[in-house]
Structures are given as C-alpha cells and as structure tokens.
Amino acid sequence: MSAKHQEMAEWYQRAQEEILDSMDEELEMELDDDRLSVDSGTTSSVSRQTYFKELFRLQGELVKLQDFVVANKLKVAILFEGRDSAGKGGAIKRITQRLNPRVCRVVALPAPNEREKTQWYFQRYISQLPAGGEIVLFDRSWYNRAGVEHVMGFCTDAEYEDFLRTVPDLERMIINSGTILIKYWFSISDEEQYNRFMMRIHDPLKQWKLSPMDLESRRLWEAYTKAKETMLERTHIPEAPWWVVAANDKKKARLNCISHLLSQIPYEEIPHPEIHLPERVHNSDYLRGPVPPEMYVPEVY
C-alpha cells in the first residue's frame, strides 16, 4: 500500500471513530433518560436498535432540511407546548443535536421582567421570530398565557380572553409574512406525568427540573386539562393547526415528531461542491513556543 493510500485509510478509520463518538453522545443521553425508567415501568415499545437507526436517519434528513432552509432563505418557527415533563425538551435536543446553531436556535424565554410586563404581550416573542434562512424552536411560546398564566392567575380574565381572541389573527399575520409556523402539543397521561415527576424527585441529577410551579401544576391537573382543551379549540385554525404528539413513550414521540416535522416542509437535497482541504503553509522562520506545564489541565483521566 502506498503512503498516500495508507494515510487515507488512517483518516477513514478516524472518521469511523468520530461517527461512533457521535453515536455515543446520543447513547449517553438515552442512558440518562433510562436510569430510573425501569423502576417506574416506563420502558419504550421501540427497541434501542430501531430507535437509534431511525433517529440517525431522521437527523440526516434534518440536515438536508437545514440546507434547504438556508439555500431558499425560508423562515421556520416551531412551537413546542405540553404539560411539565411531557418530553418537549428531549425532542428539541434530538432535533437540534446535529444542526448548525447559527441556523437552528432554541428560544426558551424566562418569566417576563418588570419592563416586559408593561409591553404588548406578544412583543418579546415576536422579536425572536426567524429571519430568512433560520429555524427557531420555541420551548414554550406565547401560549404560556393560555396555560400557566391563566391557571395560576398571572393574567386577568380579560387578558386571557383577549389572547384567545387575537392570537389566531396574529398567527395568520406571521404566516402571511412568509414564516412557516408549526405547532406541537406533547400529550401525556396523568399516570405518566406522575411517574416522571417521581423519577425526578428521586434522581439527584434531575431534581433541578422540578420547580415549585411544576409541583403546583401536578395539583392542578384538571385545571390545566380544561385550559388545554379551550386553547386547542380556540386556536386550532386551518392556517396554523395544532399537531398532538402522543408522548407517553418518549422514544416514539421523538421519532414521530421529527418525521412529521420533515413532512411539513417539501424540501430537496441541496448539492454541495466537493470540498478540498488546502495544503498548509509552512514558514521556515516560524518556531512554535513551548506551553508552560502549569497551564495544562491536569490529566485526571
């Protein structure tokens, strides 16, 4: 074997190892999800082999979609709503995992500050909408007003009713401006939410996910159910329909959500020119200085 072929073989081997490392990242996330699942009885009906095979295939399609969005300067906004612990965050992680953060970004706004409370309600959300060539995923959105704000009394009845009355027109304006708007509701059962909350309570690595608001939402399950039903009824419009993701099974929910998302935008694979790595310039008068040993991070592992 020539030196050139030997070098190419070595790089191919390293590329294969990089792919396996990438898979390890997803496996690590999955094992974190599964640490207490067996005890709670929430194992998935999808085998791990099938799940990984389909997830990596779908993520490859998401990269093609990303390229299509950039090439055509599309504006894509995706809303993720659902009860606490419904799996919105896990789905968002899998969607964004292989994408360019300069193209695809996540918006998860905190509670409004004192200044924002005096603004038009939609103002801070509108400013986060995508420009051409961008995909924005809202981890909770303006629909906070139809859910937590209404149930917890953070808005008045008049503000709540005004929201339900005006949001369909707002979304029509967003769509008429050229933005693709997709809305997902992640649906879980009473029993499944209980199991997931109990997992978080007994898992020191996930207790931070349980806020006082989350615990209160558990007590007010029926009030949130009524609010959800009203929201879906009043804001499910032909231009921006709600899509409900059955989310009791996390793995199935992620795969189904990504598959559906891909079906909502008729994308095509964008051809790319062949990439050639240029030869590195070597300067005979350049000498690389030594790095002081004390600057290195200790190699504990």
PDB file of N, CA, C and O in Angstrom, residues 161-214:
ATOM      1  N   GLU A 161     -58.889  36.262  27.756  1.00  0.00           N
ATOM      2  CA  GLU A 161     -59.872  36.241  26.679  1.00  0.00           C
ATOM      3  C   GLU A 161     -59.366  37.018  25.470  1.00  0.00           C
ATOM      4  O   GLU A 161     -59.558  36.598  24.319  1.00  0.00           O
ATOM      5  N   ASP A 162     -58.684  38.130  25.719  1.00  0.00           N
ATOM      6  CA  ASP A 162     -58.119  38.909  24.615  1.00  0.00           C
ATOM      7  C   ASP A 162     -57.077  38.101  23.859  1.00  0.00           C
ATOM      8  O   ASP A 162     -56.989  38.173  22.624  1.00  0.00           O
ATOM      9  N   PHE A 163     -56.286  37.312  24.592  1.00  0.00           N
ATOM     10  CA  PHE A 163     -55.280  36.464  23.952  1.00  0.00           C
ATOM     11  C   PHE A 163     -55.950  35.459  23.017  1.00  0.00           C
ATOM     12  O   PHE A 163     -55.569  35.319  21.847  1.00  0.00           O
ATOM     13  N   LEU A 164     -56.919  34.727  23.525  1.00  0.00           N
ATOM     14  CA  LEU A 164     -57.583  33.707  22.713  1.00  0.00           C
ATOM     15  C   LEU A 164     -58.271  34.311  21.491  1.00  0.00           C
ATOM     16  O   LEU A 164     -58.345  33.681  20.430  1.00  0.00           O
ATOM     17  N   ARG A 165     -58.744  35.522  21.627  1.00  0.00           N
ATOM     18  CA  ARG A 165     -59.441  36.177  20.522  1.00  0.00           C
ATOM     19  C   ARG A 165     -58.473  36.669  19.451  1.00  0.00           C
ATOM     20  O   ARG A 165     -58.769  36.594  18.255  1.00  0.00           O
ATOM     21  N   THR A 166     -57.300  37.149  19.869  1.00  0.00           N
ATOM     22  CA  THR A 166     -56.388  37.793  18.922  1.00  0.00           C
ATOM     23  C   THR A 166     -55.292  36.903  18.367  1.00  0.00           C
ATOM     24  O   THR A 166     -54.762  37.183  17.291  1.00  0.00           O
ATOM     25  N   VAL A 167     -54.936  35.816  19.073  1.00  0.00           N
ATOM     26  CA  VAL A 167     -53.790  35.020  18.625  1.00  0.00           C
ATOM     27  C   VAL A 167     -54.003  34.378  17.255  1.00  0.00           C
ATOM     28  O   VAL A 167     -53.043  34.286  16.467  1.00  0.00           O
ATOM     29  N   PRO A 168     -55.217  33.954  16.881  1.00  0.00           N
ATOM     30  CA  PRO A 168     -55.363  33.428  15.515  1.00  0.00           C
ATOM     31  C   PRO A 168     -55.023  34.465  14.445  1.00  0.00           C
ATOM     32  O   PRO A 168     -54.363  34.136  13.444  1.00  0.00           O
ATOM     33  N   ASP A 169     -55.440  35.714  14.647  1.00  0.00           N
ATOM     34  CA  ASP A 169     -55.115  36.762  13.679  1.00  0.00           C
ATOM     35  C   ASP A 169     -53.615  37.039  13.660  1.00  0.00           C
ATOM     36  O   ASP A 169     -53.033  37.272  12.590  1.00  0.00           O
ATOM     37  N   LEU A 170     -52.992  37.019  14.833  1.00  0.00           N
ATOM     38  CA  LEU A 170     -51.546  37.222  14.889  1.00  0.00           C
ATOM     39  C   LEU A 170     -50.824  36.138  14.096  1.00  0.00           C
ATOM     40  O   LEU A 170     -49.913  36.429  13.310  1.00  0.00           O
ATOM     41  N   GLU A 171     -51.227  34.888  14.284  1.00  0.00           N
ATOM     42  CA  GLU A 171     -50.558  33.793  13.598  1.00  0.00           C
ATOM     43  C   GLU A 171     -50.803  33.842  12.090  1.00  0.00           C
ATOM     44  O   GLU A 171     -49.923  33.492  11.303  1.00  0.00           O
ATOM     45  N   ARG A 172     -51.953  34.309  11.696  1.00  0.00           N
ATOM     46  CA  ARG A 172     -52.207  34.498  10.257  1.00  0.00           C
ATOM     47  C   ARG A 172     -51.263  35.562   9.699  1.00  0.00           C
ATOM     48  O   ARG A 172     -50.742  35.416   8.582  1.00  0.00           O
ATOM     49  N   MET A 173     -51.031  36.636  10.459  1.00  0.00           N
ATOM     50  CA  MET A 173     -50.100  37.679  10.009  1.00  0.00           C
ATOM     51  C   MET A 173     -48.683  37.130   9.901  1.00  0.00           C
ATOM     52  O   MET A 173     -47.951  37.448   8.956  1.00  0.00           O
ATOM     53  N   ILE A 174     -48.283  36.303  10.880  1.00  0.00           N
ATOM     54  CA  ILE A 174     -46.951  35.703  10.847  1.00  0.00           C
ATOM     55  C   ILE A 174     -46.794  34.840   9.602  1.00  0.00           C
ATOM     56  O   ILE A 174     -45.774  34.902   8.889  1.00  0.00           O
ATOM     57  N   ILE A 175     -47.804  34.048   9.309  1.00  0.00           N
ATOM     58  CA  ILE A 175     -47.757  33.165   8.142  1.00  0.00           C
ATOM     59  C   ILE A 175     -47.783  33.978   6.850  1.00  0.00           C
ATOM     60  O   ILE A 175     -47.042  33.692   5.902  1.00  0.00           O
ATOM     61  N   ASN A 176     -48.629  35.020   6.804  1.00  0.00           N
ATOM     62  CA  ASN A 176     -48.706  35.865   5.605  1.00  0.00           C
ATOM     63  C   ASN A 176     -47.409  36.607   5.345  1.00  0.00           C
ATOM     64  O   ASN A 176     -47.142  37.024   4.205  1.00  0.00           O
ATOM     65  N   SER A 177     -46.590  36.772   6.393  1.00  0.00           N
ATOM     66  CA  SER A 177     -45.295  37.434   6.208  1.00  0.00           C
ATOM     67  C   SER A 177     -44.248  36.492   5.623  1.00  0.00           C
ATOM     68  O   SER A 177     -43.124  36.909   5.362  1.00  0.00           O
ATOM     69  N   GLY A 178     -44.639  35.232   5.420  1.00  0.00           N
ATOM     70  CA  GLY A 178     -43.719  34.270   4.807  1.00  0.00           C
ATOM     71  C   GLY A 178     -43.094  33.283   5.764  1.00  0.00           C
ATOM     72  O   GLY A 178     -42.210  32.513   5.380  1.00  0.00           O
ATOM     73  N   THR A 179     -43.544  33.265   7.017  1.00  0.00           N
ATOM     74  CA  THR A 179     -42.995  32.336   8.014  1.00  0.00           C
ATOM     75  C   THR A 179     -43.804  31.038   8.031  1.00  0.00           C
ATOM     76  O   THR A 179     -45.038  31.069   8.036  1.00  0.00           O
ATOM     77  N   ILE A 180     -43.115  29.929   8.032  1.00  0.00           N
ATOM     78  CA  ILE A 180     -43.747  28.620   8.203  1.00  0.00           C
ATOM     79  C   ILE A 180     -43.918  28.396   9.701  1.00  0.00           C
ATOM     80  O   ILE A 180     -42.937  28.362  10.449  1.00  0.00           O
ATOM     81  N   LEU A 181     -45.149  28.260  10.162  1.00  0.00           N
ATOM     82  CA  LEU A 181     -45.440  28.129  11.588  1.00  0.00           C
ATOM     83  C   LEU A 181     -46.031  26.744  11.856  1.00  0.00           C
ATOM     84  O   LEU A 181     -47.046  26.376  11.276  1.00  0.00           O
ATOM     85  N   ILE A 182     -45.377  25.996  12.744  1.00  0.00           N
ATOM     86  CA  ILE A 182     -45.805  24.636  13.080  1.00  0.00           C
ATOM     87  C   ILE A 182     -45.959  24.557  14.590  1.00  0.00           C
ATOM     88  O   ILE A 182     -45.061  24.968  15.332  1.00  0.00           O
ATOM     89  N   LYS A 183     -47.093  24.003  15.059  1.00  0.00           N
ATOM     90  CA  LYS A 183     -47.389  23.981  16.496  1.00  0.00           C
ATOM     91  C   LYS A 183     -47.594  22.537  16.971  1.00  0.00           C
ATOM     92  O   LYS A 183     -48.439  21.822  16.429  1.00  0.00           O
ATOM     93  N   TYR A 184     -46.819  22.147  17.986  1.00  0.00           N
ATOM     94  CA  TYR A 184     -46.923  20.794  18.547  1.00  0.00           C
ATOM     95  C   TYR A 184     -47.369  20.861  20.006  1.00  0.00           C
ATOM     96  O   TYR A 184     -46.855  21.665  20.792  1.00  0.00           O
ATOM     97  N   TRP A 185     -48.299  19.973  20.352  1.00  0.00           N
ATOM     98  CA  TRP A 185     -48.689  19.767  21.749  1.00  0.00           C
ATOM     99  C   TRP A 185     -48.285  18.350  22.139  1.00  0.00           C
ATOM    100  O   TRP A 185     -48.746  17.380  21.531  1.00  0.00           O
ATOM    101  N   PHE A 186     -47.399  18.226  23.140  1.00  0.00           N
ATOM    102  CA  PHE A 186     -46.965  16.917  23.621  1.00  0.00           C
ATOM    103  C   PHE A 186     -47.931  16.466  24.719  1.00  0.00           C
ATOM    104  O   PHE A 186     -48.070  17.123  25.749  1.00  0.00           O
ATOM    105  N   SER A 187     -48.586  15.346  24.463  1.00  0.00           N
ATOM    106  CA  SER A 187     -49.656  14.877  25.347  1.00  0.00           C
ATOM    107  C   SER A 187     -49.219  13.647  26.129  1.00  0.00           C
ATOM    108  O   SER A 187     -48.767  12.654  25.544  1.00  0.00           O
ATOM    109  N   ILE A 188     -49.334  13.717  27.467  1.00  0.00           N
ATOM    110  CA  ILE A 188     -49.051  12.560  28.318  1.00  0.00           C
ATOM    111  C   ILE A 188     -50.225  12.354  29.268  1.00  0.00           C
ATOM    112  O   ILE A 188     -51.010  13.263  29.527  1.00  0.00           O
ATOM    113  N   SER A 189     -50.301  11.153  29.780  1.00  0.00           N
ATOM    114  CA  SER A 189     -51.389  10.805  30.692  1.00  0.00           C
ATOM    115  C   SER A 189     -51.078  11.270  32.105  1.00  0.00           C
ATOM    116  O   SER A 189     -49.931  11.580  32.459  1.00  0.00           O
ATOM    117  N   ASP A 190     -52.112  11.279  32.924  1.00  0.00           N
ATOM    118  CA  ASP A 190     -51.981  11.607  34.345  1.00  0.00           C
ATOM    119  C   ASP A 190     -50.964  10.675  35.003  1.00  0.00           C
ATOM    120  O   ASP A 190     -50.056  11.107  35.728  1.00  0.00           O
ATOM    121  N   GLU A 191     -51.086   9.385  34.735  1.00  0.00           N
ATOM    122  CA  GLU A 191     -50.203   8.398  35.353  1.00  0.00           C
ATOM    123  C   GLU A 191     -48.757   8.589  34.914  1.00  0.00           C
ATOM    124  O   GLU A 191     -47.826   8.489  35.720  1.00  0.00           O
ATOM    125  N   GLU A 192     -48.560   8.890  33.618  1.00  0.00           N
ATOM    126  CA  GLU A 192     -47.198   9.045  33.116  1.00  0.00           C
ATOM    127  C   GLU A 192     -46.537  10.288  33.701  1.00  0.00           C
ATOM    128  O   GLU A 192     -45.351  10.257  34.044  1.00  0.00           O
ATOM    129  N   GLN A 193     -47.280  11.378  33.838  1.00  0.00           N
ATOM    130  CA  GLN A 193     -46.687  12.557  34.459  1.00  0.00           C
ATOM    131  C   GLN A 193     -46.296  12.265  35.912  1.00  0.00           C
ATOM    132  O   GLN A 193     -45.236  12.687  36.380  1.00  0.00           O
ATOM    133  N   TYR A 194     -47.145  11.530  36.615  1.00  0.00           N
ATOM    134  CA  TYR A 194     -46.832  11.146  37.992  1.00  0.00           C
ATOM    135  C   TYR A 194     -45.519  10.359  38.031  1.00  0.00           C
ATOM    136  O   TYR A 194     -44.638  10.629  38.864  1.00  0.00           O
ATOM    137  N   ASN A 195     -45.382   9.385  37.130  1.00  0.00           N
ATOM    138  CA  ASN A 195     -44.160   8.580  37.099  1.00  0.00           C
ATOM    139  C   ASN A 195     -42.933   9.442  36.845  1.00  0.00           C
ATOM    140  O   ASN A 195     -41.889   9.276  37.492  1.00  0.00           O
ATOM    141  N   ARG A 196     -43.038  10.373  35.904  1.00  0.00           N
ATOM    142  CA  ARG A 196     -41.888  11.205  35.564  1.00  0.00           C
ATOM    143  C   ARG A 196     -41.543  12.176  36.684  1.00  0.00           C
ATOM    144  O   ARG A 196     -40.366  12.441  36.947  1.00  0.00           O
ATOM    145  N   PHE A 197     -42.540  12.707  37.357  1.00  0.00           N
ATOM    146  CA  PHE A 197     -42.271  13.567  38.499  1.00  0.00           C
ATOM    147  C   PHE A 197     -41.588  12.790  39.627  1.00  0.00           C
ATOM    148  O   PHE A 197     -40.641  13.274  40.252  1.00  0.00           O
ATOM    149  N   MET A 198     -42.042  11.570  39.875  1.00  0.00           N
ATOM    150  CA  MET A 198     -41.433  10.751  40.909  1.00  0.00           C
ATOM    151  C   MET A 198     -39.991  10.397  40.554  1.00  0.00           C
ATOM    152  O   MET A 198     -39.114  10.365  41.427  1.00  0.00           O
ATOM    153  N   MET A 199     -39.730  10.154  39.267  1.00  0.00           N
ATOM    154  CA  MET A 199     -38.361   9.891  38.835  1.00  0.00           C
ATOM    155  C   MET A 199     -37.466  11.088  39.130  1.00  0.00           C
ATOM    156  O   MET A 199     -36.336  10.937  39.604  1.00  0.00           O
ATOM    157  N   ARG A 200     -37.965  12.269  38.871  1.00  0.00           N
ATOM    158  CA  ARG A 200     -37.167  13.474  39.110  1.00  0.00           C
ATOM    159  C   ARG A 200     -36.945  13.700  40.607  1.00  0.00           C
ATOM    160  O   ARG A 200     -35.863  14.120  41.022  1.00  0.00           O
ATOM    161  N   ILE A 201     -37.964  13.426  41.400  1.00  0.00           N
ATOM    162  CA  ILE A 201     -37.838  13.609  42.847  1.00  0.00           C
ATOM    163  C   ILE A 201     -36.740  12.718  43.416  1.00  0.00           C
ATOM    164  O   ILE A 201     -35.982  13.129  44.303  1.00  0.00           O
ATOM    165  N   HIS A 202     -36.611  11.505  42.890  1.00  0.00           N
ATOM    166  CA  HIS A 202     -35.645  10.547  43.422  1.00  0.00           C
ATOM    167  C   HIS A 202     -34.333  10.513  42.640  1.00  0.00           C
ATOM    168  O   HIS A 202     -33.477   9.674  42.907  1.00  0.00           O
ATOM    169  N   ASP A 203     -34.181  11.410  41.688  1.00  0.00           N
ATOM    170  CA  ASP A 203     -32.971  11.449  40.876  1.00  0.00           C
ATOM    171  C   ASP A 203     -32.226  12.751  41.164  1.00  0.00           C
ATOM    172  O   ASP A 203     -32.673  13.828  40.764  1.00  0.00           O
ATOM    173  N   PRO A 204     -31.091  12.704  41.877  1.00  0.00           N
ATOM    174  CA  PRO A 204     -30.370  13.943  42.220  1.00  0.00           C
ATOM    175  C   PRO A 204     -29.889  14.724  41.009  1.00  0.00           C
ATOM    176  O   PRO A 204     -29.638  15.925  41.119  1.00  0.00           O
ATOM    177  N   LEU A 205     -29.740  14.064  39.862  1.00  0.00           N
ATOM    178  CA  LEU A 205     -29.285  14.765  38.659  1.00  0.00           C
ATOM    179  C   LEU A 205     -30.415  15.476  37.941  1.00  0.00           C
ATOM    180  O   LEU A 205     -30.179  16.256  37.013  1.00  0.00           O
ATOM    181  N   LYS A 206     -31.659  15.204  38.353  1.00  0.00           N
ATOM    182  CA  LYS A 206     -32.803  15.811  37.668  1.00  0.00           C
ATOM    183  C   LYS A 206     -33.719  16.589  38.595  1.00  0.00           C
ATOM    184  O   LYS A 206     -34.718  17.151  38.138  1.00  0.00           O
ATOM    185  N   GLN A 207     -33.379  16.642  39.871  1.00  0.00           N
ATOM    186  CA  GLN A 207     -34.254  17.367  40.796  1.00  0.00           C
ATOM    187  C   GLN A 207     -34.376  18.838  40.434  1.00  0.00           C
ATOM    188  O   GLN A 207     -35.412  19.468  40.699  1.00  0.00           O
ATOM    189  N   TRP A 208     -33.338  19.401  39.812  1.00  0.00           N
ATOM    190  CA  TRP A 208     -33.372  20.810  39.447  1.00  0.00           C
ATOM    191  C   TRP A 208     -34.493  21.104  38.454  1.00  0.00           C
ATOM    192  O   TRP A 208     -34.944  22.252  38.318  1.00  0.00           O
ATOM    193  N   LYS A 209     -34.966  20.070  37.756  1.00  0.00           N
ATOM    194  CA  LYS A 209     -36.036  20.266  36.775  1.00  0.00           C
ATOM    195  C   LYS A 209     -37.390  20.502  37.436  1.00  0.00           C
ATOM    196  O   LYS A 209     -38.334  20.928  36.768  1.00  0.00           O
ATOM    197  N   LEU A 210     -37.497  20.181  38.709  1.00  0.00           N
ATOM    198  CA  LEU A 210     -38.772  20.331  39.408  1.00  0.00           C
ATOM    199  C   LEU A 210     -38.825  21.683  40.109  1.00  0.00           C
ATOM    200  O   LEU A 210     -38.204  21.885  41.141  1.00  0.00           O
ATOM    201  N   SER A 211     -39.578  22.594  39.540  1.00  0.00           N
ATOM    202  CA  SER A 211     -39.767  23.903  40.162  1.00  0.00           C
ATOM    203  C   SER A 211     -41.054  23.892  40.979  1.00  0.00           C
ATOM    204  O   SER A 211     -41.895  23.008  40.810  1.00  0.00           O
ATOM    205  N   PRO A 212     -41.216  24.863  41.870  1.00  0.00           N
ATOM    206  CA  PRO A 212     -42.491  24.956  42.601  1.00  0.00           C
ATOM    207  C   PRO A 212     -43.693  25.035  41.660  1.00  0.00           C
ATOM    208  O   PRO A 212     -44.760  24.503  41.957  1.00  0.00           O
ATOM    209  N   MET A 213     -43.500  25.659  40.490  1.00  0.00           N
ATOM    210  CA  MET A 213     -44.579  25.753  39.510  1.00  0.00           C
ATOM    211  C   MET A 213     -44.931  24.384  38.957  1.00  0.00           C
ATOM    212  O   MET A 213     -46.104  24.074  38.710  1.00  0.00           O
ATOM    213  N   ASP A 214     -43.906  23.540  38.745  1.00  0.00           N
ATOM    214  CA  ASP A 214     -44.160  22.183  38.262  1.00  0.00           C
ATOM    215  C   ASP A 214     -44.989  21.402  39.270  1.00  0.00           C
ATOM    216  O   ASP A 214     -45.941  20.697  38.905  1.00  0.00           O
TER     217      ASP A 214
END
